[in-house]
Short mmCIF file of C-alpha atoms in Angstrom, two decimals:
data_model
loop_
_atom_site.label_atom_id
_atom_site.label_comp_id
_atom_site.label_asym_id
_atom_site.label_seq_id
_atom_site.Cartn_x
_atom_site.Cartn_y
_atom_site.Cartn_z
CA ALA W 369 128.19 116.93 108.44
CA ASN W 370 125.71 116.30 105.64
CA GLY W 371 125.88 119.95 104.63
CA GLN W 372 129.59 119.46 103.81
CA LEU W 373 128.98 116.56 101.45
CA LYS W 374 129.87 117.01 97.83
CA PRO W 375 126.82 116.98 95.53
CA LEU W 376 127.62 113.61 93.93
CA GLN W 377 128.30 112.06 97.30
CA ALA W 378 125.02 113.40 98.67
CA ILE W 379 123.12 112.02 95.67
CA LYS W 380 124.83 108.65 96.07
CA GLN W 381 123.83 108.49 99.73
CA GLY W 382 120.24 109.39 98.88
CA ILE W 383 120.05 106.62 96.26
CA SER W 384 121.67 104.12 98.63
CA TYR W 385 119.26 105.03 101.43
CA SER W 386 116.25 104.72 99.13
CA TRP W 387 117.44 101.33 97.87
CA ARG W 388 117.97 99.94 101.39
CA HIS W 389 114.59 101.14 102.67
CA PRO W 390 112.09 98.36 101.74
CA ILE W 391 108.95 100.51 101.54
CA ILE W 392 110.55 103.47 99.76
CA ARG W 393 112.26 101.13 97.27
CA SER W 394 108.95 99.38 96.53
CA PHE W 395 107.12 102.67 96.08
CA LEU W 396 109.82 104.03 93.77
CA PHE W 397 109.64 100.95 91.53
CA PHE W 398 105.87 101.16 91.49
CA THR W 399 105.94 104.88 90.75
CA GLY W 400 108.24 104.24 87.80
CA ILE W 401 105.85 101.67 86.35
CA VAL W 402 102.87 104.00 86.62
CA SER W 403 104.85 106.92 85.20
CA ILE W 404 105.88 104.92 82.13
CA PHE W 405 102.78 102.82 81.46
CA GLY W 406 99.90 104.67 83.13
CA TRP W 407 100.39 108.40 83.13
CA SER W 408 101.47 108.39 79.49
CA TYR W 409 97.86 108.15 78.29
CA GLY W 410 97.69 111.95 78.43
CA THR W 411 100.19 112.19 75.58
CA ILE W 412 97.76 110.81 73.02
CA LEU W 413 94.62 112.55 74.29
CA PRO W 414 94.76 115.07 71.40
CA VAL W 415 94.75 112.21 68.88
CA ILE W 416 91.82 110.51 70.60
CA THR W 417 89.90 113.77 70.80
CA LYS W 418 90.27 114.32 67.06
CA ASN W 419 89.97 110.78 65.68
CA THR W 420 87.50 109.17 68.10
CA PHE W 421 85.28 112.06 69.17
CA HIS W 422 85.86 114.32 66.15
CA LEU W 423 86.34 117.39 68.34
CA ASP W 424 88.81 120.26 68.35
CA ALA W 425 90.86 121.96 71.06
CA ALA W 426 87.73 122.80 73.06
CA GLY W 427 86.90 119.08 73.36
CA LEU W 428 90.46 118.35 74.47
CA GLY W 429 90.08 121.04 77.09
CA TYR W 430 86.96 119.36 78.44
CA LEU W 431 88.82 116.06 78.79
CA TYR W 432 91.70 117.70 80.64
CA ALA W 433 89.19 119.58 82.82
CA ALA W 434 87.46 116.31 83.74
CA THR W 435 90.80 114.86 84.85
CA GLY W 436 91.54 118.00 86.84
CA LEU W 437 88.18 117.91 88.60
CA GLY W 438 88.80 114.29 89.58
CA SER W 439 92.20 115.26 90.97
CA LEU W 440 90.64 118.12 92.94
CA ALA W 441 87.97 115.83 94.37
CA ALA W 442 90.62 113.35 95.48
CA ALA W 443 92.64 116.09 97.16
CA ILE W 444 89.54 117.22 99.09
CA LEU W 445 88.78 113.64 100.13
CA LEU W 446 92.35 113.04 101.29
CA SER W 447 92.39 116.24 103.35
CA GLY W 448 89.40 115.03 105.32
CA TRP W 449 89.79 111.27 105.47
CA SER W 450 93.47 110.41 105.14
CA LYS W 451 93.92 110.05 108.91
CA LYS W 452 90.79 107.94 109.31
CA ILE W 453 91.52 105.30 106.66
CA ASN W 454 94.56 103.06 106.23
CA SER W 455 96.93 104.70 103.74
CA PHE W 456 97.48 101.44 101.88
CA ILE W 457 93.79 101.37 100.96
CA PHE W 458 94.19 104.73 99.23
CA ILE W 459 97.27 103.53 97.35
CA ILE W 460 95.84 100.22 96.16
CA GLY W 461 92.29 101.48 95.63
CA GLY W 462 93.46 104.61 93.85
CA ASN W 463 95.66 102.73 91.41
CA ILE W 464 93.04 100.08 90.66
CA LEU W 465 90.53 102.87 90.03
CA PHE W 466 93.02 104.69 87.79
CA ALA W 467 93.93 101.61 85.75
CA THR W 468 90.31 100.56 85.36
CA ALA W 469 89.17 104.06 84.42
CA ILE W 470 91.72 104.56 81.63
CA MET W 471 90.92 101.07 80.34
CA PHE W 472 87.23 101.97 80.01
CA PHE W 473 88.14 105.38 78.63
CA SER W 474 90.05 103.70 75.79
CA LEU W 475 86.94 101.64 74.96
CA SER W 476 84.44 104.50 75.17
CA GLN W 477 82.78 105.94 72.09
CA SER W 478 80.74 108.44 74.10
CA PHE W 479 82.34 111.77 74.91
CA ILE W 480 80.32 112.14 78.12
CA LEU W 481 81.41 108.71 79.32
CA ALA W 482 84.98 109.51 78.33
CA MET W 483 84.91 112.60 80.56
CA PHE W 484 83.45 110.54 83.40
CA PHE W 485 86.20 107.92 83.13
CA LEU W 486 88.89 110.60 83.00
CA PHE W 487 87.35 112.13 86.12
CA LEU W 488 87.78 108.76 87.83
CA ALA W 489 91.31 108.41 86.45
CA GLY W 490 92.35 111.78 87.87
CA PHE W 491 90.66 110.92 91.16
CA GLY W 492 92.44 107.57 91.46
CA LEU W 493 95.85 108.86 90.41
CA VAL W 494 95.93 111.70 92.92
CA MET W 495 94.45 109.55 95.68
CA ALA W 496 97.24 107.01 95.22
CA PHE W 497 100.24 109.21 94.60
CA ALA W 498 99.46 111.95 97.08
CA THR W 499 99.33 109.14 99.64
CA ILE W 500 102.59 107.61 98.39
CA ASN W 501 104.25 111.03 98.56
CA SER W 502 103.11 111.70 102.12
CA THR W 503 103.98 108.15 103.21
CA ILE W 504 107.53 108.46 101.89
CA GLN W 505 107.97 111.82 103.61
CA ASN W 506 106.74 110.38 106.91
CA LEU W 507 109.03 107.34 106.71
CA VAL W 508 112.26 108.94 105.57
CA ASP W 509 114.84 110.24 108.04
CA ASP W 510 115.05 114.02 108.23
CA GLN W 511 118.62 114.14 106.93
CA TYR W 512 117.65 112.27 103.74
CA ARG W 513 114.20 113.77 103.12
CA GLY W 514 115.23 116.28 100.47
CA ARG W 515 117.27 113.76 98.50
CA VAL W 516 114.66 111.00 98.66
CA ILE W 517 111.83 113.30 97.59
CA SER W 518 114.03 114.51 94.74
CA ILE W 519 114.54 110.91 93.64
CA TYR W 520 110.80 110.26 93.90
CA THR W 521 110.06 113.35 91.80
CA LEU W 522 112.69 112.30 89.26
CA VAL W 523 111.12 108.86 88.95
CA PHE W 524 107.58 110.21 88.68
CA LEU W 525 108.34 113.01 86.22
CA GLY W 526 111.69 112.02 84.75
CA LEU W 527 110.50 108.67 83.40
CA ALA W 528 107.49 110.23 81.69
CA PRO W 529 109.39 110.72 78.38
CA LEU W 530 109.97 106.95 78.26
CA GLY W 531 106.23 106.52 78.71
CA ASN W 532 105.56 108.96 75.90
CA LEU W 533 107.95 107.03 73.68
CA GLN W 534 106.39 103.62 74.35
CA ILE W 535 102.78 104.75 74.03
CA GLY W 536 103.59 106.65 70.84
CA TYR W 537 105.26 103.59 69.33
CA ILE W 538 102.45 101.21 70.29
CA SER W 539 99.83 103.68 69.09
CA GLN W 540 101.55 103.94 65.74
CA ARG W 541 101.74 100.17 65.36
CA PHE W 542 98.45 99.03 66.90
CA GLY W 543 96.29 102.10 67.58
CA THR W 544 95.62 104.37 70.54
CA GLY W 545 93.12 102.02 72.18
CA PRO W 546 95.48 99.02 72.49
CA ALA W 547 98.30 101.34 73.62
CA ILE W 548 96.27 102.64 76.56
CA GLN W 549 94.84 99.20 77.34
CA ALA W 550 98.29 97.61 77.48
CA GLY W 551 99.51 100.31 79.85
CA SER W 552 96.46 100.05 82.10
CA LEU W 553 96.88 96.28 82.29
CA ILE W 554 100.52 96.64 83.33
CA VAL W 555 99.58 99.18 86.02
CA PHE W 556 96.78 96.92 87.26
CA CYS W 557 99.12 93.91 87.48
CA ALA W 558 101.77 95.98 89.29
CA THR W 559 99.12 97.07 91.80
CA VAL W 560 98.06 93.47 92.42
CA ILE W 561 101.71 92.48 92.95
CA LEU W 562 102.16 95.35 95.43
CA LEU W 563 99.03 94.19 97.26
CA PHE W 564 100.20 90.56 97.26
CA TYR W 565 103.65 91.43 98.68
CA ARG W 566 102.52 94.06 101.17
CA LYS W 567 103.13 91.83 104.19
CA LYS W 568 106.62 90.89 103.01
CA ILE W 569 107.41 94.56 102.40
CA LEU W 570 106.19 95.46 105.89
CA ALA W 571 108.21 92.60 107.44
CA ALA W 572 111.31 93.74 105.59
CA TYR W 573 110.72 97.29 106.85
CA GLN W 574 110.42 96.09 110.45
CA SER W 575 113.65 94.12 110.05
CA TYR W 576 115.29 97.17 108.50
CA ASN W 577 114.26 99.33 111.44
CA LYS W 578 115.61 96.75 113.87
CA GLN W 579 118.95 96.59 112.07
CA ARG W 580 119.17 100.39 112.08
CA PHE W 581 118.49 100.46 115.81
CA ILE W 582 121.20 97.87 116.51
CA ALA W 583 123.68 99.73 114.32
CA SER W 584 122.96 103.04 116.05
CA PHE W 585 123.09 101.38 119.49
CA PHE W 586 126.61 100.12 118.92
#
């Protein structure tokens, strides 16, 4: 029956399902915050490379490479340990590491230290969001999986231009350092809020599952 749905109707159902699901809704909100205020630091890396470290495109390449190596290391770690450690630890720990790393990166005057902090930032970001991605895919019903993952991807990638806009504006007014620091602080606070409300989110999910079972039973 779902294959006969009109595109707009299918999208509407996917959004409605995501909104009703307590864990998916929480993760989507959190993903949006990180996309706008955290991930946007990459937009002004060229400016930092030139003005802070006085390097050219090669220096920028080293910074991007450090982030990529951190991401690769996180992917290797997740492939071996994701089933042995609680997923929520990866999500919270990864985001705290990411926020802290970009904060220290914005304060660093040493290029070597900057690469190290970007390595940690890439590590934390992939550790958290690869786990969020897999968690959403494991929780969602098969019939909604494609639509929910599309919404997740839209939030993660589609909100990035808003992040670029805000970090560009703040950088122009106050400098690149304060722009990154403000974003990292927002991401850190959002992570603490997610940690604080984790039990309520889980309780809401259990209630949601119970309601779904009753509805399907009748």
